[in-house]
Amino acid sequence: MNPTLPDPLIQIFQVGTVTLAGPGLSGFIARVEARLQGRRGPRILQPYYDIAKLFRKEALAPTDASGFFLMAPFVAFACYLTIPLLIPVLTSYGLPLGYMGDILGGGFLLALASFAIATAAAETGSPYAQLGSSRSKTFGAITEPVVLFVVFAVALLTGTDLPYALAATVRSGAGQIVRPAHLLAAAAFFLVILYETGRIPVETHNGTNEFGMIEEARSFEYSGPYLAILRWGSSMKQMIFYVLLINVFLAPWGLASNGSLVAVVLAVLALLGKAAVVGVGVAVIDNSFAKLRLFKITQLVAAAFLLAVLAVFTLYLGGG
Amino acid sequence: MSILLVVLFVGPIAAALLCALTPLPLGRAVSVISGFGSLGTTLALATTTRRHAVHALHYLQADALSTVFLLATALLYALVSLYTIGYLRGARLDTTPNSETVARHEHRYDRRLYAGINLFAWAMLMAPLVNGFALLWIAVEITTVVSALLVAFDGTNRATEAAWKYVLIASAGLGIALLGTILFYYAGAGVLGASYDLAFDPLLAHAASLPANVVRLGFTLAVLGFGTKVGFFPVHTWLPDAHSEAPTPVSTLLSGSLLAVSFYAVLRYFQVAVATLGPAFPRAVLLAFGIASLALAAFSVVDQRDLKRFLAYSSVEHMGILAIGMGFGTRLATVGVLLHVLAHAAAKGNAFMGAGALVRTFGTKSIGTMRDTIRILPWSASLFLLALLALTAAPPFGIFRSEFYIISGGLSAGHFVGVVALVALVTVAFGGLAWTATRLAFETRNDPSDHHGFGEPSRWLYLPPILGMAALLVLGVHPPASLLDLLVKGAAELGGGV
Amino acid sequence: MSSATPPPSVFDGIAGVIVVLVLLAEFGMLHATLLFLQLRLYAAQSFLLSVLAGVAAYAKHVPELYALAVLSCALKVFAVPATIRRLVGQPSQEIAGSGVLGVGTRTLLGLAVTAVGFFAAKAWHIHGTFLPSTALSLSVSVLLVSFVLMIVRRDVVSQAVGLFSLENAVSLASLVVAAAMPLLLEVAFLFDLLVAVVVFGVLIRTHQLRRRSFLTTDLTELRG
């Protein structure tokens, strides 16, 4: 009893996995973090309850906000729904629509989502939200080169910039994994993830309101279903980044190599397991470092930039 | 003859140990014995090495080239061992120790200075004695660390600053030289097998089959690296500071021998580079460094207010002349270079020792406040004046002869641009030196009542310069034939053309 | 899709990663703000070098390299930092304010000289017997970054550590091109380093006693 699933269905599974597992991942990390601090912590499923509760609440919007303010969470959510089509979430081979965009395409969609939220936050007139959106754009501008260099490194490693191709290259032999350029690019990408998902040392992630907020500040003026969509979207974004790190850079094993049901189910389980491992790593970092002062975030970005540029150097000039 | 090498190897370091462990009078005597003993040993060695090289204990060797540098070092070692007696006595004349602790402190200072000078001399004698690029590098590195401690010896703010700059810049330079050495190793490994000890002769014998690009790179790095210690522009910046702040006996050794010994290191790499690459490239490199250093130094001596810095820049000038002479590359110019090493050691040693006496008497290093020195210090000042004249290449002193050789060698090789640069810049430096010398010696001070006490602080302060002056005169007027033999043999080892 | 850079062998890859970590340690020293962190980074860098020597010894069957690895580990990872720590003898003192350039500028400068190192070493066409030639490029980069470190950090400890790491860079280069150098010479080099370290320690201590700080910004008396 092992039917072969049609490709479009698997593609839907890919999107579904990211959509449904995203909040669970956030809950898991919060739980691990609490345990590391000696607390019992919230349930892993807590984010789902939060989102469900928010959906039942009334939605309020600032009086001066335009329709764009209300639209932004949905634009972002749509972007996050599209990206899983492009990346190897479950399968090692490209699915329908899988080749319609490369890594840069995915990057554009992420940027579009972030742009929509930041613009909407700027519309509200709330000082906190505006601060958050201007900061996120400022630091976004300096993380952008890092991401580009990571993409260059990937392109040089594989000769293409399709995520599927890089995963296949990494799988092709041990020499590909230990090569310095690959590890440097992966490390740079990991630092970008820390920044993009709003983790320590960039910002605190447990919902306290404070001056150094970046990501968290942008959703200040949302409420009800809009906030739910926003929260859900941001947990999906985190999941997407983890999938990229795991299935493209670090450990693209356990993916389904054909469309059989068992393989796909195993791939889902493997992905969840690997994401949990990364989550534990992030939680440990969260607990062992202090939050950087706002102006020191450039140092983190400088480190990431260094790693990414070195990756390109070793490839271009040293044959690494 | 190989026993002489062992004596040179053991003598000074034994003296250093004795100075550190025994009471001061014994240490003083031991230093003088070791200094003159080393000089005598080197002279005896020269009688053999002017015909063939001498080896001992597998790692020691001396040929004509290294003997020249050994002679320069041993000469200054001997003179300084005498001079230090006066230097330390003169320091105590005006301040008689009034308490037990001060006396003990000074005693310890003296003993350490003697030990340090012996150790420093040992390290500098080691560099030309060892057989192999790796050992040569190690010896030069030891000279750096020992002399850095000696530069900081007085423990003043300025001395600490000078020592820090010196040790940092010189060690960084030596780091680069080490890279050059390792590249030489790599170049030789293809011919001599993977495990060999970088001795000079085998590498030189197979030089023609070494990979040219590696040797070119290694040579350039070595020139830049050891050039830091020679004082080539633009890596000379530590030199005036260290020379001016070190105790005078140490400045004397720094300027007269340390720079020369570092230049010897450059020459060893030059030998291999010439054999591998042909003479054009190595000569061009040295010529470029030489002219740049000479140009910098010539203009720096003109307007210099600190007496010891003034002499330090003059050292940069003379190192530039050495490099230019090697750049000309004819046999005559090369002989001139080797003679110049000896003459410069004697002249610059004299100048520093004289300057030390002046600084001691006037209590300052500022040239502006020293006037009428001939009247106040009849011996030291006149010897200092003569030493400065010798440094300007005035006849009949040794530097006149050596620069004459270098220039005629350059002319015969057709290096007209180099010769014109050399002559023009040396003339500029001559102006600076002569002006300063006359001001120091003859200009009377405006306020005759303000005197610093007449008379020489100690006769040990002018006895060594008299010996040095005698050596300079011999070199200038009539160098012994055996010495010329040695220089010609050394020039032949350097591959100087016809 | 033929433009992909072919992967190095597994050994070359591992060696390359270690060398890259050496370079990253150098960049860490460029920014380190605590005295002991600076020393620890140096120890880590030296340890990586020893590991590299060990890896090369294992993979290419050169038993002498094991001895070298152990010796240099004992000396550079333990003896050198311990000596400096003893001689300086101050509990974790800040050397934070000693950078003359901002973090970003320093990193960019470091990257620029790294690129120069890569280009330069590539043009030499030197290939080692044991380690990939990437290691040579990277060692030149480490050397140049150590110069940047000595220039932009105005405190004695960073400058001294910069110099020792320069020596590490040269050791790295010698692992690439001269790994079979007789052990006796290597030992002599290491001993020399130890002597230099003691002298540096003494001078740092003198400096610190006289100036009451590690900064070198006031070393401006000697000019002209």
CSV table of N, CA and C in Angstrom, one decimal, chain A residues 21-76:
chain,number,residue,atom,x,y,z
A,21,ALA,N,3.4,23.7,9.9
A,21,ALA,CA,4.5,23.5,10.9
A,21,ALA,C,5.1,24.7,11.4
A,22,GLY,N,4.9,25.9,10.7
A,22,GLY,CA,5.6,27.1,11.2
A,22,GLY,C,5.3,27.5,12.6
A,23,PRO,N,4.0,27.7,13.0
A,23,PRO,CA,3.8,28.0,14.4
A,23,PRO,C,4.3,27.0,15.4
A,24,GLY,N,4.2,25.7,15.0
A,24,GLY,CA,4.7,24.7,15.9
A,24,GLY,C,6.2,24.8,16.2
A,25,LEU,N,6.9,25.2,15.1
A,25,LEU,CA,8.4,25.4,15.3
A,25,LEU,C,8.6,26.6,16.3
A,26,SER,N,7.9,27.7,16.2
A,26,SER,CA,8.0,28.8,17.1
A,26,SER,C,7.8,28.3,18.5
A,27,GLY,N,6.7,27.5,18.7
A,27,GLY,CA,6.3,27.0,20.0
A,27,GLY,C,7.4,26.1,20.5
A,28,PHE,N,8.0,25.3,19.7
A,28,PHE,CA,9.0,24.4,20.1
A,28,PHE,C,10.2,25.1,20.6
A,29,ILE,N,10.6,26.2,19.9
A,29,ILE,CA,11.8,26.9,20.3
A,29,ILE,C,11.5,27.6,21.6
A,30,ALA,N,10.3,28.2,21.8
A,30,ALA,CA,10.0,28.9,23.0
A,30,ALA,C,10.1,27.9,24.2
A,31,ARG,N,9.6,26.7,23.9
A,31,ARG,CA,9.6,25.6,24.9
A,31,ARG,C,11.0,25.3,25.4
A,32,VAL,N,11.9,25.0,24.3
A,32,VAL,CA,13.3,24.7,24.6
A,32,VAL,C,14.0,25.8,25.4
A,33,GLU,N,13.7,27.0,25.0
A,33,GLU,CA,14.3,28.1,25.6
A,33,GLU,C,13.9,28.2,27.1
A,34,ALA,N,12.6,28.0,27.3
A,34,ALA,CA,12.2,28.0,28.7
A,34,ALA,C,12.8,26.9,29.5
A,35,ARG,N,13.0,25.7,28.9
A,35,ARG,CA,13.6,24.6,29.6
A,35,ARG,C,15.0,24.9,30.0
A,36,LEU,N,15.7,25.5,29.0
A,36,LEU,CA,17.1,25.9,29.3
A,36,LEU,C,17.2,26.9,30.4
A,37,GLN,N,16.2,27.7,30.6
A,37,GLN,CA,16.3,28.7,31.7
A,37,GLN,C,15.7,28.1,33.0
A,38,GLY,N,15.3,26.8,32.9
A,38,GLY,CA,14.8,26.2,34.1
A,38,GLY,C,13.3,26.4,34.3
A,39,ARG,N,12.6,27.0,33.3
A,39,ARG,CA,11.2,27.1,33.5
A,39,ARG,C,10.5,26.0,32.8
A,40,ARG,N,9.2,25.9,33.1
A,40,ARG,CA,8.4,24.8,32.4
A,40,ARG,C,8.1,25.2,31.0
A,41,GLY,N,7.7,26.5,30.8
A,41,GLY,CA,7.5,27.0,29.5
A,41,GLY,C,6.1,26.7,28.9
A,42,PRO,N,5.7,27.4,27.9
A,42,PRO,CA,4.4,27.2,27.3
A,42,PRO,C,4.3,25.9,26.5
A,43,ARG,N,3.1,25.5,26.2
A,43,ARG,CA,2.9,24.3,25.4
A,43,ARG,C,3.5,24.5,24.0
A,44,ILE,N,3.9,23.4,23.4
A,44,ILE,CA,4.5,23.6,22.0
A,44,ILE,C,3.4,24.1,21.1
A,45,LEU,N,2.1,23.7,21.4
A,45,LEU,CA,1.0,24.1,20.5
A,45,LEU,C,0.5,25.5,20.8
A,46,GLN,N,1.1,26.1,21.8
A,46,GLN,CA,0.5,27.4,22.2
A,46,GLN,C,0.4,28.4,21.0
A,47,PRO,N,1.3,28.6,20.1
A,47,PRO,CA,1.1,29.5,19.0
A,47,PRO,C,-0.2,29.2,18.2
A,48,TYR,N,-0.5,28.0,18.0
A,48,TYR,CA,-1.8,27.7,17.3
A,48,TYR,C,-3.0,28.2,18.1
A,49,TYR,N,-3.0,28.0,19.4
A,49,TYR,CA,-4.1,28.6,20.2
A,49,TYR,C,-4.1,30.1,20.1
A,50,ASP,N,-2.9,30.7,20.2
A,50,ASP,CA,-2.9,32.1,20.1
A,50,ASP,C,-3.5,32.6,18.8
A,51,ILE,N,-3.1,32.0,17.7
A,51,ILE,CA,-3.6,32.4,16.4
A,51,ILE,C,-5.1,32.2,16.3
A,52,ALA,N,-5.5,31.0,16.8
A,52,ALA,CA,-7.0,30.8,16.8
A,52,ALA,C,-7.7,31.8,17.6
A,53,LYS,N,-7.2,32.1,18.7
A,53,LYS,CA,-7.8,33.1,19.6
A,53,LYS,C,-7.9,34.5,18.9
A,54,LEU,N,-6.8,34.9,18.2
A,54,LEU,CA,-6.8,36.2,17.6
A,54,LEU,C,-7.8,36.2,16.5
A,55,PHE,N,-8.0,35.1,15.8
A,55,PHE,CA,-9.0,35.1,14.7
A,55,PHE,C,-10.4,35.4,15.2
A,56,ARG,N,-10.6,35.0,16.5
A,56,ARG,CA,-12.0,35.3,17.0
A,56,ARG,C,-12.1,36.7,17.5
A,57,LYS,N,-11.1,37.5,17.6
A,57,LYS,CA,-11.1,38.8,18.2
A,57,LYS,C,-11.6,39.8,17.2
A,58,GLU,N,-11.9,41.0,17.7
A,58,GLU,CA,-12.3,42.1,16.9
A,58,GLU,C,-11.1,42.7,16.3
A,59,ALA,N,-11.2,43.2,15.0
A,59,ALA,CA,-10.1,43.9,14.4
A,59,ALA,C,-10.3,45.4,14.4
A,60,LEU,N,-9.2,46.1,14.9
A,60,LEU,CA,-9.2,47.5,15.0
A,60,LEU,C,-8.1,48.0,14.1
A,61,ALA,N,-8.3,49.2,13.5
A,61,ALA,CA,-7.2,49.8,12.7
A,61,ALA,C,-7.1,51.3,13.1
A,62,PRO,N,-6.0,51.9,13.0
A,62,PRO,CA,-5.8,53.3,13.3
A,62,PRO,C,-6.7,54.1,12.3
A,63,THR,N,-7.2,55.2,12.7
A,63,THR,CA,-8.2,55.9,11.8
A,63,THR,C,-7.5,56.5,10.6
A,64,ASP,N,-6.3,56.8,10.6
A,64,ASP,CA,-5.6,57.4,9.5
A,64,ASP,C,-5.1,56.4,8.5
A,65,ALA,N,-5.1,55.1,8.9
A,65,ALA,CA,-4.6,54.1,8.0
A,65,ALA,C,-5.4,53.9,6.8
A,66,SER,N,-4.8,53.6,5.6
A,66,SER,CA,-5.5,53.4,4.4
A,66,SER,C,-5.8,51.9,4.2
A,67,GLY,N,-6.3,51.5,3.1
A,67,GLY,CA,-6.6,50.1,2.8
A,67,GLY,C,-5.3,49.3,2.8
A,68,PHE,N,-4.2,49.9,2.4
A,68,PHE,CA,-3.0,49.2,2.4
A,68,PHE,C,-2.6,48.6,3.7
A,69,PHE,N,-2.9,49.3,4.8
A,69,PHE,CA,-2.6,48.8,6.1
A,69,PHE,C,-3.3,47.5,6.3
A,70,LEU,N,-4.5,47.4,5.9
A,70,LEU,CA,-5.3,46.1,6.1
A,70,LEU,C,-4.8,45.0,5.1
A,71,MET,N,-4.3,45.5,4.0
A,71,MET,CA,-4.0,44.5,3.0
A,71,MET,C,-2.6,43.8,3.3
A,72,ALA,N,-1.7,44.6,3.9
A,72,ALA,CA,-0.3,44.2,4.0
A,72,ALA,C,-0.2,42.8,4.6
A,73,PRO,N,-0.8,42.4,5.7
A,73,PRO,CA,-0.6,41.1,6.2
A,73,PRO,C,-1.0,40.0,5.2
A,74,PHE,N,-2.0,40.3,4.3
A,74,PHE,CA,-2.3,39.2,3.4
A,74,PHE,C,-1.3,39.2,2.2
A,75,VAL,N,-0.8,40.3,1.8
A,75,VAL,CA,0.3,40.3,0.8
A,75,VAL,C,1.4,39.5,1.3
A,76,ALA,N,1.9,39.8,2.6
A,76,ALA,CA,3.0,39.0,3.1
A,76,ALA,C,2.7,37.5,3.2
